[in-house]
Amino acid sequence: MSRFPVKPFIVFCVIASLLFYHFHGLSSTSPNSKADLDAAYLTFGSPGSTSGQNQKHPIELLAEHGRRRFDHMVASQSKSLEQAIATYKKRYHREPPPGFDDWYHLAVAANATVIDEYDSVTAMFEPYWSISARELRARVREVVDPEFIDGKMLGIRVKDHQISTLNDKTGVNPYHTDILKNRMEFFLQYLPDMELAVNPFDQPSVYPPHDVLSKAVKTCSVPEGGSDDPWEISTRSPRHIYYNYLGFERTWEIATLSCPLDSPARSDTSSQPLRMTSTDEEPEELQFPRNISSLKNICEMPEVGDIHGLFLSPGPFWTTTTLVPVFSRAKISTNQDLITPATDYSKTSQYKPYNEEEDMPWDEKENRLYWVGGTTDGSWHDDRFWRRGQRYRLVRDLNNGSKPITLYQQNDSGAWKAYRSTMRSLSKYIHVKFNALDHCQPDKLCDNIKDPEEGVAFSSQKETYQDSYGSKFSFDIDGASYTERFQRLLHSHNTVFKTTIFQEWHDDFLIPWVHYVPVTLGMKELPETLRFFAETEKGQELGKAIAEDGRRWAQQAWRPVDMKLALFRILLEYARLWAPERDRTGECPWDRTGGVRG
């Protein structure tokens, strides 16, 4: 039985109709709280209950509400520089960074549809206002030193509108800096001087303790004197910053270090293991994702520590508890990396972009859910944890015909009633398999994973990414980190189902239930979600609409130029914190203590 309270469905109808569930504000970098956790789900169907006389499925309610939110977002985008500045001040309690007018005019010239939706990427800079510009520059210089963690951290310097690489020693994914530099050429003439530390690994790395973070998001550094030359940075000895290597180990303790001590993730009662399979004969209440920001708040959802490979046994995992402004491609709710549009989304990367000629119209696709991929959700070295990984659970559970599941059906009066079924009832709608055995050793463990008794299905034929275009519904699920296939699938004629714990640059303008179908990490509601879309007339209608609306919006808001514009705006925020001017003026957001308010 779910631990969430049972509530009459009519209450949720009202909530779903009225609650503007977008999680605005700056809590993504603030110490996590329970503020919006209740808005994370639309809970539906306690055992034996019905929905009263309401004939709408909860997914319909969520889609309607998502559409209202999306329409409001599009209509409210700033139409002038003056309006954009006013919106910025209202949202972030400070003046826009120098160069904001150049960014705005470049965005308008590029026909950008998103002007104001930068809450998440602006929020990630909040802790760094507490660090002086001089200290921030010193920390960046320290981590990009070729001798630091064997030169694994990449670095980029912008000086006098010229770009150079700081650390040429590393052999780890240098294409990241190449793509970043290529994107920066688009706006280089407007870009101030700066140095960047770039994380080449899939996983984020900056995890400050809660007491440090809670103070950092409330205060500013005090004004100080010193040299106006930002390049006068001496190498510090002994070093002030230390990175720990936690690859192939449980990482939950470090991942939740910034959570409040009384949060579920760090309390004594938070270590209860998630019940992976229900054996109850009675149907369960299902929780459909509503607020995606709250859904990714791991401080309030300790069960994710037992069901995601990042916390069970990741690959190379370098971490620090010092606030260091390191640029990564994705982050989780508790860490303080700075994110940019992932380099893996670039056409010049090693990943395949979307090709219209390989796709087909939605109506011509097979009516099924498709996912085929590798076992990259963790780096498994023993037999303890791999069965809990997100990809293993997806493949095993959807191919287990005897697995008990909760589904819903309408009675003669139109009320929805829960009933118990098995996964076999949906098998004709499922094509979910592994096609590669990766990240496991020794060989005996790999053999165990492929043992038919484990119930993990492997594809018997070679399948490529083009095969996903033959199905109406595609699944996108985390591997070692975020997945690069999300952009490609979103541009296609497929309806994209997505489950992730990672935050990315696009979170503020991609709307769940409008552009994609969100799925919880536990995936208990997935069978009913699939049944609704695959079997019902309304589900087919809505599924096609989500596919086409997601595709249309991606073509408007997730173009290569949009990623360049997002990077430009992110770097302007960073440059303001990096430059010596802040130390002289004591510039500070208006809602903080310390510094000087404008």
XYZ file of C-alpha atoms in Angstrom:
598
model
C 0.000 0.000 0.000
C 1.267 3.469 -0.837
C 2.382 5.568 2.086
C 0.655 8.620 0.604
C -2.757 9.502 2.102
C -5.897 8.358 0.364
C -7.960 11.329 -0.777
C -11.243 11.462 -2.639
C -10.700 11.817 -6.335
C -12.958 14.835 -6.587
C -10.484 16.813 -4.483
C -7.785 16.076 -6.983
C -10.019 17.111 -9.854
C -10.286 20.526 -8.239
C -6.575 20.660 -7.512
C -5.670 19.578 -11.023
C -7.919 22.281 -12.453
C -6.662 25.114 -10.265
C -3.111 24.453 -9.184
C -0.490 26.154 -11.329
C 2.023 23.455 -10.633
C 5.079 24.921 -12.281
C 7.729 25.176 -9.582
C 8.958 28.756 -10.003
C 11.450 30.319 -7.673
C 14.965 29.409 -6.726
C 14.541 26.285 -4.643
C 16.512 24.104 -7.036
C 19.699 25.356 -5.453
C 18.342 26.268 -2.057
C 18.394 23.633 0.680
C 15.655 21.222 -0.283
C 12.378 21.392 1.631
C 8.988 19.713 1.576
C 7.315 22.860 0.273
C 5.945 21.459 -2.976
C 6.209 17.724 -2.398
C 2.434 17.318 -2.133
C 2.142 18.853 -5.591
C 4.493 16.268 -7.073
C 1.733 13.750 -7.787
C -1.878 13.418 -8.756
C -2.907 10.426 -6.633
C -5.653 8.284 -8.100
C -7.591 5.289 -6.895
C -7.409 3.831 -3.422
C -8.196 0.119 -3.145
C -11.750 -0.560 -4.218
C -12.575 3.114 -4.738
C -13.954 4.806 -7.814
C -13.636 8.329 -9.141
C -17.244 9.245 -8.492
C -19.034 10.436 -11.609
C -16.039 12.200 -13.163
C -15.457 10.673 -16.584
C -12.001 12.089 -17.146
C -8.929 9.983 -16.596
C -6.273 11.685 -14.415
C -3.955 11.849 -17.425
C -6.586 13.928 -19.222
C -6.730 16.316 -16.274
C -2.955 16.627 -16.180
C -2.786 17.219 -19.932
C -5.463 19.916 -19.768
C -3.683 21.660 -16.947
C -0.331 21.353 -18.716
C -1.844 22.936 -21.812
C -3.094 25.917 -19.798
C 0.318 26.324 -18.250
C 2.052 26.127 -21.622
C -0.315 28.596 -23.283
C 0.195 31.032 -20.408
C 3.978 30.657 -20.613
C 4.086 31.344 -24.351
C 1.717 34.307 -24.144
C 3.602 35.923 -21.264
C 7.076 35.959 -22.838
C 8.599 39.440 -22.913
C 8.047 41.361 -26.139
C 10.649 44.105 -25.595
C 14.000 44.642 -23.913
C 12.369 46.836 -21.280
C 9.839 44.130 -20.493
C 12.554 41.456 -20.331
C 14.560 43.573 -17.873
C 11.488 44.172 -15.709
C 10.669 40.462 -15.689
C 14.253 39.612 -14.769
C 14.229 42.049 -11.825
C 10.905 40.742 -10.558
C 11.971 37.107 -10.692
C 15.559 37.299 -9.482
C 15.715 40.411 -7.256
C 18.655 42.014 -9.018
C 19.658 43.826 -12.174
C 20.344 41.691 -15.256
C 24.040 40.987 -15.859
C 26.108 43.248 -18.119
C 25.553 42.228 -21.719
C 21.916 41.270 -21.179
C 20.823 43.725 -23.871
C 23.204 42.078 -26.366
C 21.753 38.699 -25.440
C 18.200 39.945 -25.905
C 18.841 41.475 -29.320
C 20.632 38.322 -30.459
C 17.703 36.212 -29.232
C 15.201 38.376 -31.106
C 17.301 38.218 -34.275
C 17.316 34.417 -33.974
C 13.506 34.317 -33.560
C 13.832 32.785 -30.094
C 10.502 31.756 -28.605
C 11.835 31.522 -25.034
C 12.934 34.810 -23.476
C 12.071 34.608 -19.784
C 12.090 30.902 -18.832
C 15.505 30.701 -17.197
C 14.533 30.124 -13.572
C 16.471 26.881 -13.133
C 19.682 27.989 -14.802
C 19.597 31.300 -12.946
C 18.952 29.527 -9.653
C 22.108 27.458 -9.932
C 24.261 30.571 -9.433
C 22.659 31.456 -6.091
C 25.282 29.906 -3.754
C 28.155 31.561 -5.593
C 27.106 35.096 -4.652
C 28.473 34.289 -1.193
C 32.007 33.844 -2.583
C 34.126 36.823 -3.575
C 35.092 37.119 -7.215
C 38.762 36.807 -6.273
C 38.147 33.547 -4.391
C 35.906 32.207 -7.135
C 38.620 32.793 -9.735
C 41.177 31.087 -7.514
C 38.988 28.016 -7.120
C 38.465 27.718 -10.854
C 42.181 28.082 -11.536
C 42.960 25.417 -8.946
C 40.689 22.720 -10.378
C 41.754 23.242 -13.998
C 45.434 22.962 -13.117
C 46.961 20.051 -15.094
C 48.207 18.535 -11.842
C 44.752 18.539 -10.212
C 43.179 15.032 -10.116
C 45.600 14.036 -12.877
C 44.429 16.819 -15.158
C 40.950 15.381 -15.614
C 39.103 18.703 -15.324
C 38.800 20.620 -18.577
C 39.204 24.385 -18.797
C 38.338 27.224 -21.181
C 39.626 30.800 -21.130
C 37.972 33.776 -22.811
C 40.271 36.793 -23.008
C 39.899 39.797 -25.289
C 37.230 37.906 -27.269
C 39.563 35.007 -27.972
C 38.989 31.416 -26.777
C 41.727 29.063 -25.639
C 41.928 25.772 -23.767
C 43.446 25.853 -20.288
C 44.143 22.188 -19.748
C 45.499 20.293 -22.735
C 46.716 17.374 -20.661
C 43.414 15.602 -20.295
C 42.446 12.835 -22.663
C 38.918 12.553 -21.275
C 36.219 13.553 -23.750
C 37.951 16.667 -25.148
C 35.095 17.061 -27.631
C 33.119 18.712 -24.815
C 35.360 21.774 -24.872
C 35.510 21.711 -28.664
C 31.719 21.906 -28.911
C 31.471 24.547 -26.190
C 34.037 26.691 -27.982
C 32.159 26.227 -31.243
C 28.927 27.418 -29.628
C 30.675 30.365 -27.997
C 31.876 31.634 -31.376
C 28.262 32.638 -32.056
C 28.374 35.375 -29.397
C 32.100 35.728 -28.737
C 32.182 39.399 -29.756
C 29.913 40.210 -26.790
C 31.477 37.886 -24.225
C 33.431 39.308 -21.246
C 36.678 37.776 -20.015
C 36.403 34.616 -17.909
C 37.818 31.191 -17.128
C 35.630 28.092 -16.974
C 36.079 24.713 -15.326
C 34.328 22.031 -17.382
C 33.449 18.605 -15.995
C 34.140 15.946 -18.666
C 32.310 13.170 -16.815
C 28.649 12.223 -17.072
C 27.948 12.724 -13.372
C 27.872 16.079 -11.522
C 30.455 16.621 -8.798
C 29.795 19.518 -6.356
C 28.052 18.490 -3.093
C 28.453 21.083 -0.308
C 27.146 20.292 3.206
C 23.733 21.626 4.169
C 25.058 24.202 6.647
C 27.391 25.655 4.011
C 24.701 25.741 1.346
C 21.968 27.179 3.550
C 24.216 30.114 4.452
C 25.508 30.561 0.914
C 22.064 31.120 -0.601
C 21.239 33.882 1.908
C 24.394 36.015 2.013
C 26.781 37.890 -0.253
C 30.508 38.438 -0.112
C 31.559 41.803 1.323
C 33.212 44.479 -0.842
C 36.990 44.334 -0.873
C 39.876 46.023 -2.602
C 42.664 44.446 -4.579
C 43.919 44.320 -8.116
C 41.643 45.090 -11.048
C 43.518 42.487 -13.097
C 41.458 39.265 -13.048
C 44.401 37.274 -14.409
C 46.575 37.827 -11.345
C 45.809 34.424 -9.847
C 48.586 32.563 -8.120
C 48.611 28.812 -7.650
C 47.752 28.042 -4.036
C 49.869 25.712 -1.965
C 48.725 23.709 -0.168
C 45.587 23.217 -2.184
C 42.256 24.369 -0.788
C 40.052 22.018 -2.824
C 39.940 18.255 -2.672
C 38.071 15.783 -4.837
C 37.194 12.262 -3.707
C 36.789 9.318 -6.046
C 33.700 7.235 -5.285
C 33.337 5.183 -8.439
C 31.624 1.783 -8.108
C 30.439 2.567 -4.549
C 27.193 3.604 -2.867
C 26.988 7.394 -3.184
C 23.763 8.201 -1.336
C 25.543 9.702 1.669
C 27.497 12.250 -0.369
C 24.550 12.871 -2.723
C 22.316 13.902 0.189
C 24.916 15.881 2.119
C 23.199 19.162 1.280
C 19.772 17.944 2.441
C 18.464 19.238 5.790
C 19.265 16.941 8.704
C 15.572 16.358 9.367
C 14.738 15.571 5.745
C 13.581 12.028 4.906
C 16.798 11.416 2.990
C 18.925 11.946 6.121
C 16.574 10.913 8.923
C 16.725 7.589 10.717
C 13.547 6.416 9.043
C 14.675 7.217 5.503
C 16.575 3.990 4.951
C 13.488 1.811 4.572
C 13.907 -0.146 1.326
C 11.385 0.456 -1.421
C 8.988 -2.445 -1.864
C 9.841 -3.310 -5.442
C 6.957 -5.662 -6.197
C 3.490 -5.578 -4.715
C 1.977 -8.877 -3.666
C -1.332 -7.381 -2.537
C -4.404 -8.770 -4.227
C -6.136 -5.411 -3.872
C -5.294 -2.672 -6.409
C -3.055 0.150 -5.288
C -3.505 3.875 -5.586
C -1.405 5.259 -8.422
C 0.521 8.509 -8.419
C 0.879 10.300 -11.739
C 3.678 12.904 -11.986
C 2.466 16.470 -11.722
C 5.271 18.749 -10.498
C 8.518 17.646 -12.121
C 10.759 19.854 -9.974
C 9.320 18.366 -6.794
C 9.506 14.905 -8.296
C 13.294 15.269 -8.625
C 13.824 16.483 -5.039
C 15.786 13.548 -3.644
C 15.832 15.025 -0.131
C 12.125 14.271 0.139
C 12.188 10.984 -1.771
C 14.724 8.716 -0.073
C 13.499 5.650 -1.935
C 15.387 6.775 -5.047
C 18.642 5.908 -3.293
C 17.750 2.242 -3.694
C 16.499 2.311 -7.287
C 18.901 4.443 -9.340
C 22.354 3.424 -10.528
C 23.857 6.828 -9.719
C 23.413 6.041 -6.024
C 23.959 2.274 -6.165
C 27.166 1.859 -8.162
C 28.104 4.622 -10.621
C 31.101 4.663 -12.909
C 33.826 7.318 -12.518
C 32.442 9.557 -9.776
C 34.568 12.503 -8.620
C 33.082 14.676 -5.871
C 33.982 17.691 -3.774
C 32.244 19.325 -0.814
C 33.691 22.738 -1.709
C 31.575 25.201 -3.674
C 33.402 25.212 -7.008
C 31.644 26.632 -10.094
C 32.148 23.623 -12.350
C 30.132 23.400 -15.558
C 28.418 20.061 -16.137
C 25.817 18.794 -18.588
C 23.217 17.826 -15.985
C 22.759 17.871 -12.227
C 20.571 16.443 -9.489
C 18.601 18.477 -6.966
C 21.296 18.414 -4.282
C 24.466 19.238 -6.124
C 25.672 22.685 -7.158
C 27.279 22.209 -10.554
C 26.460 24.808 -13.198
C 24.686 23.251 -16.159
C 24.908 24.113 -19.838
C 23.057 22.618 -22.810
C 24.684 19.213 -23.083
C 27.350 18.892 -25.728
C 25.874 15.501 -26.629
C 22.914 17.345 -28.165
C 25.136 18.941 -30.796
C 25.209 17.761 -34.390
C 28.986 17.793 -34.218
C 29.036 15.305 -31.350
C 29.424 11.540 -31.543
C 25.654 11.027 -31.236
C 23.190 10.789 -34.101
C 20.846 13.758 -34.620
C 17.257 13.387 -35.759
C 16.760 12.721 -39.465
C 13.270 13.302 -40.856
C 13.830 10.764 -43.640
C 14.193 7.951 -41.092
C 10.837 8.694 -39.436
C 7.189 8.156 -40.354
C 3.829 9.740 -39.411
C 2.416 8.814 -35.991
C -0.615 6.999 -37.439
C 1.633 4.643 -39.414
C 3.665 3.536 -36.406
C 3.098 0.343 -34.435
C 0.931 0.822 -31.351
C 3.531 -0.098 -28.737
C 6.102 1.244 -26.281
C 9.681 0.919 -27.530
C 12.981 0.991 -25.698
C 16.162 -0.846 -26.664
C 19.490 0.093 -25.112
C 22.502 -0.897 -23.062
C 22.949 -1.812 -19.416
C 24.586 1.518 -18.624
C 22.543 2.569 -15.597
C 25.390 1.577 -13.272
C 28.827 -0.011 -13.167
C 28.126 -3.367 -11.600
C 30.980 -5.227 -9.901
C 29.105 -7.645 -7.667
C 25.697 -9.255 -7.396
C 24.177 -6.900 -4.826
C 22.664 -3.927 -6.614
C 22.230 -4.396 -10.341
C 18.656 -5.724 -10.024
C 17.618 -2.353 -8.562
C 18.978 -0.240 -11.414
C 16.402 1.783 -13.315
C 17.030 0.159 -16.682
C 17.062 -3.365 -15.273
C 13.764 -2.792 -13.510
C 12.215 -1.370 -16.671
C 13.258 -4.310 -18.837
C 12.562 -7.009 -16.237
C 9.183 -5.749 -15.062
C 7.700 -4.967 -18.471
C 8.671 -8.435 -19.701
C 7.351 -10.250 -16.624
C 3.902 -11.404 -17.706
C 2.936 -12.574 -14.221
C 3.815 -9.303 -12.496
C 0.753 -7.899 -10.644
C -0.229 -4.424 -11.796
C -3.009 -1.930 -11.119
C -5.140 -0.780 -14.044
C -8.351 1.257 -14.334
C -11.597 0.801 -16.175
C -14.794 2.813 -16.448
C -18.073 1.403 -15.217
C -21.440 2.061 -16.829
C -21.797 5.393 -15.043
C -18.431 6.607 -16.329
C -16.619 6.306 -13.012
C -13.081 4.934 -13.054
C -12.512 1.862 -10.890
C -9.207 0.205 -10.032
C -8.692 -3.483 -10.655
C -5.831 -5.930 -10.400
C -4.296 -7.432 -13.516
C -0.928 -8.708 -14.720
C 1.639 -7.349 -17.126
C 0.654 -10.049 -19.605
C -2.470 -8.047 -20.434
C -0.253 -5.333 -21.928
C 2.448 -7.482 -23.535
C 1.294 -6.737 -27.087
C 2.032 -3.054 -26.459
C 5.599 -3.580 -25.235
C 8.941 -3.889 -27.010
C 11.490 -3.202 -24.275
C 14.823 -5.029 -24.302
C 18.552 -4.728 -23.830
C 20.778 -4.894 -26.888
C 24.156 -4.571 -25.163
C 25.698 -5.809 -21.925
C 27.851 -2.951 -20.681
C 29.474 -1.819 -17.451
C 29.582 -5.192 -15.725
C 32.523 -7.254 -14.516
C 33.711 -9.880 -13.803
C 32.458 -12.165 -16.562
C 30.545 -14.299 -14.067
C 28.405 -11.322 -13.096
C 27.696 -10.555 -16.746
C 26.636 -14.173 -17.229
C 24.324 -13.916 -14.225
C 22.639 -10.853 -15.681
C 21.936 -12.688 -18.935
C 20.621 -15.767 -17.132
C 17.054 -16.341 -18.425
C 15.899 -16.973 -14.864
C 16.606 -13.320 -14.067
C 13.873 -12.349 -16.516
C 15.939 -9.674 -18.267
C 15.120 -9.655 -21.978
C 17.857 -9.195 -24.574
C 17.153 -8.458 -28.209
C 17.830 -11.412 -30.498
C 18.465 -9.195 -33.486
C 20.501 -6.094 -34.145
C 18.441 -2.973 -33.519
C 19.527 0.609 -34.091
C 18.137 3.969 -33.036
C 16.140 4.170 -36.297
C 14.012 1.249 -35.131
C 12.501 3.434 -32.417
C 10.715 5.452 -35.114
C 8.549 2.430 -35.930
C 6.616 2.675 -32.645
C 4.168 5.311 -31.456
C 5.611 5.440 -27.942
C 9.308 5.688 -27.071
C 10.793 5.436 -23.596
C 13.714 7.574 -22.462
C 15.391 6.577 -19.198
C 18.595 7.581 -17.424
C 21.747 5.617 -18.018
C 24.873 6.664 -16.168
C 23.426 10.174 -16.321
C 20.924 11.974 -18.569
C 20.472 10.518 -22.062
C 21.238 12.285 -25.301
C 18.410 10.480 -27.119
C 15.768 12.740 -25.534
C 16.343 15.580 -27.987
C 16.267 13.263 -30.985
C 13.072 11.547 -29.828
C 11.388 14.842 -29.015
C 12.007 16.042 -32.577
C 10.438 12.857 -33.960
C 6.797 11.880 -34.492
C 6.950 9.640 -31.394
C 5.217 10.182 -28.067
C 8.103 10.273 -25.595
C 7.764 8.654 -22.164
C 10.516 9.906 -19.853
C 11.815 9.113 -16.377
C 14.819 10.928 -14.922
C 16.235 12.365 -11.715
C 18.449 14.829 -13.582
C 17.885 18.532 -14.087
C 18.821 20.015 -17.455
C 18.796 23.440 -19.071
C 15.474 22.789 -20.849
C 13.409 21.906 -17.769
C 11.686 25.290 -17.558
C 10.187 25.327 -21.042
C 9.389 21.661 -21.742
C 5.993 20.995 -20.197
C 5.049 17.480 -19.013
C 1.852 16.021 -20.460
C 2.104 18.556 -23.297
C 5.487 17.780 -24.847
C 6.252 14.410 -23.254
C 4.809 11.851 -20.824
C 6.554 11.904 -17.426
C 7.023 8.631 -15.541
C 8.069 8.221 -11.912
C 11.322 6.440 -11.123
C 9.385 3.685 -9.340
C 7.275 3.253 -12.525
C 4.260 1.770 -10.704
C 1.896 3.948 -12.728
C 3.573 3.056 -16.047
C 1.302 0.084 -16.906
C -1.863 2.180 -16.508
C -0.248 5.071 -18.388
C 0.578 2.744 -21.275
C -2.873 1.132 -21.187
C -4.564 4.524 -21.366
C -2.538 5.698 -24.362
C -2.518 2.379 -26.239
C -6.088 1.148 -25.676
C -8.421 4.126 -25.325
C -9.689 6.447 -28.014
C -8.910 9.473 -25.872
C -5.441 8.088 -25.155
C -4.687 7.692 -28.854
C -5.907 11.209 -29.535
C -3.883 12.677 -26.678
C -0.811 10.562 -27.454
C -0.690 11.852 -31.013
C -1.183 15.421 -29.801
C 1.711 15.105 -27.333
C 3.931 13.668 -30.068
C 3.186 16.478 -32.501
C 3.164 19.273 -29.913
C 6.471 18.058 -28.502
C 7.961 17.895 -31.973
C 6.655 21.334 -32.958
C 7.906 22.961 -29.755
C 11.311 21.299 -30.033
C 11.626 22.692 -33.555
C 10.886 26.166 -32.187
C 12.655 26.165 -28.810
C 15.331 23.444 -28.977
C 17.248 24.387 -32.103
C 21.050 24.571 -32.228
C 20.769 28.366 -31.989
C 18.618 28.052 -28.850
C 21.379 26.091 -27.130
C 23.856 28.800 -28.111
C 21.574 31.502 -26.742
C 21.100 29.597 -23.485
C 24.860 29.176 -23.138
C 25.350 32.906 -23.786
C 22.909 33.857 -21.044
C 24.431 31.349 -18.616
C 27.930 32.689 -19.260
C 26.788 36.280 -18.717
C 25.526 35.273 -15.273
C 28.822 33.539 -14.604
C 30.954 36.428 -15.896
C 29.309 38.831 -13.452
C 30.329 36.606 -10.537
C 33.834 35.997 -11.917
C 34.784 39.612 -12.715
C 36.661 41.837 -10.199
C 33.996 44.550 -10.505
C 31.782 42.659 -8.053
C 34.453 42.809 -5.347
C 34.676 46.589 -5.685
C 30.955 47.334 -5.795
C 29.700 44.604 -3.482
C 26.816 43.899 -5.862
C 24.266 41.645 -4.193
C 20.725 40.379 -4.885
C 18.237 42.640 -3.153
C 16.764 39.912 -0.932
C 20.047 38.956 0.780
C 22.211 40.085 3.664
C 25.699 41.453 3.031
C 27.063 43.185 -0.020
C 25.477 46.309 -1.494
C 22.006 46.545 -3.027
C 21.329 48.477 -6.182
